[in-house]
Amino acid sequence: MKQETKCIHEGYKPSKGEPRQLPIYQSTTFKYDTSDEMGKLFDLEASGYFYTRLQNPTNDSVAEKICALEGGVAAMLTSSGQAANFYAIFNICQAGDHFITSSAIYGGTYNLFAVTMPKMGIECTFVDQDLPEEELAKYFKPNTKAVFGETVTNPTVTVFDFEKFARLAHSHGVPLIVDNTFATPINCRPFEHGADIVTHSTTKYMDGHGVGVGGCIVDSGNFDWMKYADKFPGLTTPDESYHGITYAEKFGKGAYITKATAQLMRDLGSIQSPQNAFYLNLGLETLAVRMERHCQNALKVAQFLKGHEKVEWVHYAGLEGDKYYDLAQKYMPNGTCGVLAFAVKGGREKSIKFMDSLRFASIATHVADAKTCLLHPASHTHRQLSETQLIEAGISPDLIRFSVGIENADDIIDDLKQAFDKI
Ligand SMILES: *Cc1c(COP(=O)(O)O)cnc(C)c1O
């Protein structure tokens, strides 16, 4: 099946007489007849549902759809994108470990990696993703366990060079983890370019309507944990909390997601509610159609901004002449996403007047849904970062993140025009 068809038909597949739409299994627990049957589930000897904190059929159907869209072997939903990125790293890193991340990442992920994970003894090095390969290689240490980046970065809309980072990660015996939230599998399939694990904030385009916070982790099944057994003892040595099973031996390509479910979800419990998974599934059904429109509209808006005298600069990788145009063409020939970044001439005061003058494009701590919205990271999402950290993350203080919706592009441009006229 092609991506558009998978959006509709992957995941839940009803048999004769069953509901045509994905049912919401609004149940914490599942019934068994004997104590022995239950026992086998707890030992991971049999597979089946027993408690929704670990697994729920509605969630699993939706995870299966995302897995198919990404071309992976196993996937799980999480309560948020933050939980997805945390689990993705924490599943293979423990106190004393280190990982490498592009510094151009979402603000919430930046805090997670820079402030919260070091408190658990997990350190990371933030790198400039545009450095040449030889320079980046210098940041690897014996205890480095993963490399992390974002396909299209939020909010700077730069493009990640998958092949460069996949070569670096693999030559050092560690997996490449990529947050594919902005591109979605409609525009980019990171596994085809060497990524091993993909994460999503499904809160964005996948949901598409701004109704449910959620996340997802997908495993390609390509990384050979056993080959680097010393680096990943959590997967390659017995788990005493599961009677000594060794995930990589017992579950093969499913090891990474099984461990994340059986251990992290069991102990930390960031499960997505089945109700939210149902909404997410509705969003996924139209994802391919919406992404196409988001990209068409964003390109028109970017071209308009590029030609406007009151605009200082505009960044959109789909725009010819953009610094990341070539990388975008290589990895996302059908388009990147609907988000672009630009700055208004005349400093902060003018920017704020401009933003406040918009009619339907609204200021929102959100991005990547049907409605056009915008945000000024330096005064909103990233306000906890220092000036130096902002610049390190590639966010200039005048950057406006503009998330182009699926309205008629002419209306979006008219709204921008009238707001420019007010400054
Ligand atoms: C929003 C976002 C996140 C965090 O996701 P939540 O669902 O808000 O927890 C992570 N990565 C990217 C790229 C995002 O845009």
Coordinates of C-alpha atoms and ligand atoms in Angstrom, one line a residue:
M1 CA 0.0 0.0 0.0
K2 CA 1.0 3.6 -0.6
Q3 CA 1.2 6.0 2.3
E4 CA -2.2 7.6 1.5
T5 CA -3.8 4.2 1.7
K6 CA -1.9 3.2 4.8
C7 CA -3.3 6.3 6.5
I8 CA -6.8 4.8 6.1
H9 CA -6.3 1.1 6.2
E10 CA -3.3 0.2 8.4
G11 CA -3.7 -0.6 12.1
Y12 CA -7.2 -1.6 12.9
K13 CA -8.6 -4.2 10.5
P14 CA -12.1 -5.3 11.4
S15 CA -13.4 -8.8 10.6
K16 CA -17.0 -9.6 9.6
G17 CA -19.6 -8.0 11.8
E18 CA -17.1 -5.9 13.8
P19 CA -17.3 -2.1 14.0
R20 CA -16.0 -0.4 10.9
Q21 CA -14.4 2.4 13.0
L22 CA -11.7 1.8 15.6
P23 CA -13.3 1.0 18.9
I24 CA -12.2 2.8 22.0
Y25 CA -11.3 0.1 24.6
Q26 CA -12.2 2.3 27.6
S27 CA -11.0 -0.3 30.1
T28 CA -8.2 -0.4 32.6
T29 CA -8.1 -4.2 32.8
F30 CA -8.8 -7.3 30.7
K31 CA -10.4 -10.5 31.8
Y32 CA -8.8 -13.9 32.1
D33 CA -10.2 -17.2 33.3
T34 CA -7.3 -18.7 35.2
S35 CA -4.6 -17.6 37.5
D36 CA -2.1 -19.4 35.3
E37 CA -3.1 -17.5 32.2
M38 CA -2.6 -14.2 34.0
G39 CA 0.7 -15.4 35.4
K40 CA 2.1 -16.1 31.9
L41 CA 1.3 -12.6 30.8
F42 CA 3.2 -11.1 33.8
D43 CA 6.2 -13.3 32.9
L44 CA 6.1 -12.1 29.2
E45 CA 5.6 -15.8 28.4
A46 CA 2.3 -15.2 26.6
S47 CA 1.2 -12.0 24.9
G48 CA -2.1 -10.4 25.7
Y49 CA -3.7 -7.4 27.4
F50 CA -3.9 -7.2 31.1
Y51 CA -3.6 -3.6 32.2
T52 CA -3.9 -0.4 30.1
R53 CA -0.8 1.2 31.7
L54 CA 1.2 -1.4 29.7
Q55 CA -0.9 -2.0 26.6
N56 CA -4.4 -1.3 25.3
P57 CA -5.9 -2.5 22.0
T58 CA -7.0 0.9 20.8
N59 CA -3.5 2.3 21.4
D60 CA -1.8 -0.7 19.7
S61 CA -3.9 -0.3 16.6
V62 CA -2.9 3.3 16.2
A63 CA 0.8 2.5 17.0
E64 CA 0.6 -0.2 14.3
K65 CA -0.6 2.4 11.7
I66 CA 2.2 4.8 12.5
C67 CA 4.7 1.9 12.5
A68 CA 3.5 1.0 9.0
L69 CA 3.7 4.6 7.8
E70 CA 7.3 4.8 9.0
G71 CA 8.2 1.3 7.7
G72 CA 9.2 0.0 11.1
V73 CA 8.8 -3.3 13.0
A74 CA 7.3 -2.2 16.3
A75 CA 5.9 0.9 17.8
M76 CA 4.3 2.2 21.0
L77 CA 2.2 5.3 21.8
T78 CA 3.2 7.5 24.7
S79 CA 1.2 10.3 26.6
S80 CA 3.2 13.1 24.9
G81 CA 6.1 13.8 22.5
Q82 CA 8.2 14.6 25.6
A83 CA 7.6 11.1 27.0
A84 CA 8.5 9.6 23.6
N85 CA 11.8 11.4 23.5
F86 CA 12.6 10.7 27.1
Y87 CA 11.8 7.0 26.8
A88 CA 13.6 6.7 23.5
I89 CA 16.9 7.7 25.2
F90 CA 16.3 6.3 28.6
N91 CA 15.5 2.9 27.2
I92 CA 19.2 2.6 26.2
C93 CA 21.0 5.1 28.5
Q94 CA 21.5 4.9 32.3
A95 CA 23.5 6.9 34.8
G96 CA 27.0 7.3 33.6
D97 CA 26.1 7.2 29.9
H98 CA 26.3 9.9 27.3
F99 CA 24.7 10.8 24.0
I100 CA 25.1 13.3 21.3
T101 CA 22.3 15.6 20.1
S102 CA 21.9 18.3 17.5
S103 CA 21.5 21.6 19.4
A104 CA 18.8 22.6 16.9
I105 CA 15.9 20.8 18.6
Y106 CA 12.5 21.6 20.1
G107 CA 12.8 23.7 23.3
G108 CA 11.1 21.1 25.5
T109 CA 13.5 18.5 24.3
Y110 CA 16.4 20.9 24.9
N111 CA 15.4 21.3 28.6
L112 CA 14.9 17.6 29.0
F113 CA 18.4 16.8 27.7
A114 CA 20.2 19.8 29.2
V115 CA 18.6 20.0 32.7
T116 CA 16.5 17.0 33.6
M117 CA 18.4 14.0 32.3
P118 CA 21.8 15.2 33.8
K119 CA 20.0 14.9 37.2
M120 CA 19.7 11.2 36.4
G121 CA 23.3 11.0 35.5
I122 CA 22.8 11.0 31.8
E123 CA 24.9 13.6 30.0
C124 CA 24.7 14.8 26.5
T125 CA 26.7 17.0 24.2
F126 CA 24.9 19.5 22.0
V127 CA 26.5 19.8 18.6
D128 CA 26.1 22.2 15.7
Q129 CA 24.5 19.8 13.1
D130 CA 26.1 21.6 10.2
L131 CA 29.6 20.8 11.3
P132 CA 31.6 18.5 9.0
E133 CA 31.7 14.8 9.8
E134 CA 35.3 14.8 11.1
E135 CA 34.5 17.6 13.5
L136 CA 31.4 15.8 14.8
A137 CA 33.3 12.5 15.3
K138 CA 35.4 14.2 18.0
Y139 CA 32.4 14.4 20.3
F140 CA 32.0 10.6 20.7
K141 CA 33.2 9.1 23.9
P142 CA 33.5 5.5 25.1
N143 CA 30.2 5.9 27.0
T144 CA 28.3 7.5 24.1
K145 CA 25.1 5.4 23.5
A146 CA 23.0 7.3 21.0
V147 CA 22.8 10.2 18.5
F148 CA 19.7 12.4 18.3
G149 CA 18.3 15.0 15.9
E150 CA 15.1 16.4 14.4
T151 CA 14.2 15.9 10.7
V152 CA 13.0 19.5 10.4
T153 CA 13.8 21.4 13.5
N154 CA 11.2 23.2 15.6
P155 CA 11.3 26.3 15.5
T156 CA 14.3 27.0 13.3
V157 CA 13.2 24.8 10.4
T158 CA 16.6 23.6 9.5
V159 CA 17.1 20.2 7.9
F160 CA 18.9 17.2 9.4
D161 CA 21.5 15.5 7.3
F162 CA 20.5 11.9 7.9
E163 CA 23.3 10.2 6.0
K164 CA 26.0 12.1 7.7
F165 CA 24.7 11.4 11.2
A166 CA 23.8 7.7 10.4
R167 CA 27.4 7.1 9.3
L168 CA 28.7 8.7 12.4
A169 CA 26.4 6.9 14.8
H170 CA 26.9 3.5 13.1
S171 CA 30.7 3.8 12.9
H172 CA 30.7 4.3 16.7
G173 CA 28.3 1.4 17.3
V174 CA 25.3 3.4 18.5
P175 CA 21.8 4.0 17.1
L176 CA 20.5 7.2 15.4
I177 CA 17.3 8.4 17.0
V178 CA 15.3 11.0 15.0
D179 CA 12.3 13.1 16.0
N180 CA 10.2 13.1 12.8
T181 CA 7.4 15.3 14.1
F182 CA 7.5 18.1 11.6
A183 CA 8.0 16.1 8.4
T184 CA 5.8 13.2 9.3
P185 CA 6.2 9.9 7.4
I186 CA 4.3 11.5 4.6
N187 CA 7.2 13.7 3.7
C188 CA 10.1 11.8 5.1
R189 CA 10.8 8.2 6.2
P190 CA 14.0 8.4 8.3
F191 CA 14.6 4.7 8.3
E192 CA 15.3 4.9 4.6
H193 CA 18.1 7.2 5.3
G194 CA 19.8 5.3 8.1
A195 CA 17.8 6.3 11.3
D196 CA 17.2 3.4 13.7
I197 CA 14.5 4.8 15.9
V198 CA 11.9 7.4 15.2
T199 CA 10.0 9.5 17.7
H200 CA 6.9 11.7 17.2
S201 CA 5.0 14.3 19.0
T202 CA 1.7 13.1 17.6
T203 CA 0.2 16.3 19.1
K204 CA 1.2 18.1 15.9
Y205 CA 0.4 17.1 12.3
M206 CA -0.6 13.6 13.1
D207 CA -3.4 14.7 15.3
G208 CA -3.7 17.7 13.1
H209 CA -6.6 19.5 14.9
G210 CA -5.0 20.4 18.2
V211 CA -7.2 18.1 20.3
G212 CA -4.9 15.6 22.0
V213 CA -1.4 15.6 23.3
G214 CA 0.4 12.4 22.4
G215 CA 3.6 10.7 21.3
C216 CA 5.0 7.7 19.5
I217 CA 8.2 5.7 19.3
V218 CA 8.9 3.5 16.3
D219 CA 11.8 1.0 16.0
S220 CA 13.2 0.0 12.5
G221 CA 14.5 -3.2 14.0
N222 CA 17.7 -2.5 12.1
F223 CA 20.1 -1.9 15.0
D224 CA 22.0 -5.0 16.1
W225 CA 22.1 -4.6 19.9
M226 CA 23.9 -8.0 20.4
K227 CA 26.7 -6.8 18.2
Y228 CA 27.4 -4.0 20.7
A229 CA 26.3 -6.0 23.7
D230 CA 28.7 -4.3 26.1
K231 CA 27.2 -0.9 25.4
F232 CA 23.5 -1.9 25.9
P233 CA 23.3 -4.1 28.9
G234 CA 19.7 -3.2 29.4
L235 CA 18.8 -5.1 26.2
T236 CA 21.5 -7.7 26.2
T237 CA 21.7 -9.0 29.8
P238 CA 18.9 -10.5 31.9
D239 CA 16.3 -8.2 33.3
E240 CA 15.8 -9.3 37.0
S241 CA 12.5 -7.6 37.1
Y242 CA 11.2 -10.0 34.5
H243 CA 12.7 -13.3 35.9
G244 CA 15.9 -12.9 34.0
I245 CA 14.7 -12.6 30.4
T246 CA 17.2 -11.0 28.0
Y247 CA 15.2 -8.7 25.6
A248 CA 17.5 -8.9 22.6
E249 CA 17.6 -12.7 22.8
K250 CA 13.9 -13.3 23.5
F251 CA 12.3 -10.6 21.3
G252 CA 14.8 -10.1 18.5
K253 CA 13.8 -7.1 16.4
G254 CA 11.0 -6.4 18.8
A255 CA 13.4 -6.1 21.8
Y256 CA 13.7 -2.3 22.0
I257 CA 9.9 -1.6 22.0
T258 CA 9.2 -4.6 24.3
K259 CA 11.7 -3.3 26.8
A260 CA 10.3 0.2 26.6
T261 CA 6.8 -1.2 27.2
A262 CA 7.5 -3.8 29.8
Q263 CA 10.0 -1.8 31.8
L264 CA 9.6 2.0 31.2
M265 CA 5.8 2.1 30.7
R266 CA 5.4 -0.3 33.7
D267 CA 7.5 1.9 36.0
L268 CA 6.9 5.4 34.7
G269 CA 3.4 5.0 33.2
S270 CA 3.3 7.7 30.5
I271 CA 0.5 5.9 28.6
Q272 CA -1.7 7.6 26.1
S273 CA -5.4 7.4 26.9
P274 CA -7.4 5.2 24.5
Q275 CA -9.7 8.2 23.9
N276 CA -6.8 10.3 22.7
A277 CA -5.5 7.4 20.6
F278 CA -8.9 7.4 18.9
Y279 CA -8.7 11.1 18.0
L280 CA -5.2 10.5 16.8
N281 CA -6.4 7.8 14.5
L282 CA -8.9 10.2 13.0
G283 CA -6.1 12.7 12.4
L284 CA -3.9 10.1 10.8
E285 CA -6.7 9.2 8.3
T286 CA -6.3 12.6 6.6
L287 CA -2.6 13.1 7.3
A288 CA -1.5 12.7 3.7
V289 CA -4.1 15.1 2.3
R290 CA -3.4 17.7 4.9
M291 CA 0.4 17.6 4.6
E292 CA 0.2 18.2 0.9
R293 CA -2.0 21.3 1.5
H294 CA 0.2 22.5 4.4
C295 CA 3.3 22.4 2.1
Q296 CA 1.6 24.1 -0.8
N297 CA 0.3 26.9 1.4
A298 CA 3.6 27.3 3.3
L299 CA 5.5 27.7 0.0
K300 CA 3.1 30.4 -1.1
V301 CA 3.4 32.2 2.2
A302 CA 7.2 31.9 2.2
Q303 CA 7.4 33.4 -1.3
F304 CA 5.1 36.2 -0.3
L305 CA 7.2 37.0 2.8
K306 CA 10.5 36.7 0.8
G307 CA 9.3 39.5 -1.4
H308 CA 7.9 41.8 1.4
E309 CA 9.8 45.0 2.2
K310 CA 9.0 44.7 5.9
V311 CA 10.5 41.3 6.3
E312 CA 14.1 41.0 7.5
W313 CA 14.5 37.3 6.5
V314 CA 12.5 34.1 5.9
H315 CA 13.6 30.5 6.4
Y316 CA 11.7 27.7 4.7
A317 CA 13.6 24.8 3.3
G318 CA 11.1 24.4 0.5
L319 CA 12.0 27.8 -0.8
E320 CA 14.7 28.0 -3.5
G321 CA 17.8 29.7 -2.3
D322 CA 17.2 28.6 1.3
K323 CA 20.3 27.4 3.1
Y324 CA 18.7 24.0 3.5
Y325 CA 17.0 23.8 0.1
D326 CA 19.3 21.1 -1.2
L327 CA 19.1 18.9 1.9
A328 CA 15.3 19.3 1.8
Q329 CA 15.2 18.3 -1.9
K330 CA 17.4 15.2 -1.1
Y331 CA 15.4 13.9 1.9
M332 CA 11.9 15.5 1.3
P333 CA 11.4 16.1 -2.4
N334 CA 7.6 16.3 -1.9
G335 CA 7.8 19.1 0.7
T336 CA 9.0 19.5 4.3
C337 CA 6.1 20.8 6.4
G338 CA 3.9 23.9 6.9
V339 CA 6.1 25.6 9.4
L340 CA 8.4 28.5 8.5
A341 CA 10.3 31.1 10.4
F342 CA 10.8 34.8 9.6
A343 CA 11.6 38.1 11.2
V344 CA 9.9 41.5 10.9
K345 CA 12.2 44.5 10.3
G346 CA 12.4 47.1 13.1
G347 CA 12.9 44.9 16.2
R348 CA 10.8 43.5 19.0
E349 CA 8.2 46.3 19.3
K350 CA 7.3 46.1 15.6
S351 CA 7.2 42.3 15.7
I352 CA 4.8 42.4 18.6
K353 CA 2.5 45.0 17.0
F354 CA 2.6 42.9 13.8
M355 CA 1.6 39.7 15.6
D356 CA -1.1 41.4 17.6
S357 CA -2.6 42.8 14.4
L358 CA -3.2 39.5 12.7
R359 CA -6.9 38.5 12.5
F360 CA -7.3 34.8 12.2
A361 CA -3.7 33.7 12.4
S362 CA -3.6 33.4 16.2
I363 CA -0.8 33.5 18.7
A364 CA -0.7 30.0 20.2
T365 CA 1.6 27.7 22.0
H366 CA 1.0 25.3 19.3
V367 CA 2.2 24.5 15.8
A368 CA 1.4 22.1 13.0
D369 CA -2.4 21.9 13.0
A370 CA -5.2 22.9 10.6
K371 CA -5.4 26.5 11.8
T372 CA -2.7 29.0 11.0
C373 CA -0.9 30.1 14.2
L374 CA 2.3 31.8 15.2
L375 CA 4.6 32.3 18.1
H376 CA 7.6 34.3 19.1
P377 CA 9.9 31.6 20.8
A378 CA 12.2 34.1 22.6
S379 CA 9.2 35.5 24.5
H380 CA 7.1 32.3 24.6
T381 CA 8.3 28.6 24.3
H382 CA 12.0 29.3 24.8
R383 CA 11.9 32.1 27.3
Q384 CA 13.7 30.0 29.9
L385 CA 16.8 29.8 27.6
S386 CA 19.5 32.4 28.0
E387 CA 20.6 34.6 25.1
T388 CA 23.6 32.3 24.6
Q389 CA 21.5 29.1 24.7
L390 CA 19.1 30.7 22.2
I391 CA 21.8 31.5 19.8
E392 CA 23.3 28.0 20.4
A393 CA 20.0 26.5 19.4
G394 CA 20.0 28.7 16.3
I395 CA 17.1 30.8 17.5
S396 CA 17.6 34.5 16.8
P397 CA 15.7 36.7 19.2
D398 CA 13.6 38.1 16.4
L399 CA 12.4 34.8 15.0
I400 CA 8.7 34.3 14.5
R401 CA 7.6 30.8 14.1
F402 CA 4.7 30.7 11.6
S403 CA 2.7 27.6 11.3
V404 CA 0.7 27.7 8.0
G405 CA -2.7 26.0 8.2
I406 CA -4.9 24.5 5.6
E407 CA -7.1 27.5 5.0
N408 CA -7.0 29.1 1.6
A409 CA -3.5 30.5 1.0
D410 CA -4.8 33.8 -0.3
D411 CA -6.7 34.4 2.9
I412 CA -3.6 33.7 5.0
I413 CA -1.6 36.1 2.8
D414 CA -4.3 38.8 3.1
D415 CA -4.2 38.5 6.9
L416 CA -0.4 39.0 6.8
K417 CA -0.7 41.9 4.4
Q418 CA -3.1 43.8 6.6
A419 CA -1.0 43.2 9.7
F420 CA 2.1 44.5 7.8
D421 CA 0.1 47.6 6.9
K422 CA -0.4 48.4 10.6
I423 CA 3.4 48.7 11.3
Ligands
LIG1 C1 6.0 19.5 20.3 C2 7.2 18.8 20.1 C3 7.7 17.8 21.0 C4 7.1 17.6 22.3 O1 5.8 17.0 22.2 P1 4.6 17.2 23.2 O2 3.6 16.3 22.5 O3 4.2 18.6 23.3 O4 5.1 16.6 24.5 C5 8.8 17.1 20.7 N1 9.5 17.3 19.5 C6 9.0 18.2 18.6 C7 9.7 18.3 17.3 C8 7.9 18.9 18.8 O5 7.4 19.8 17.9

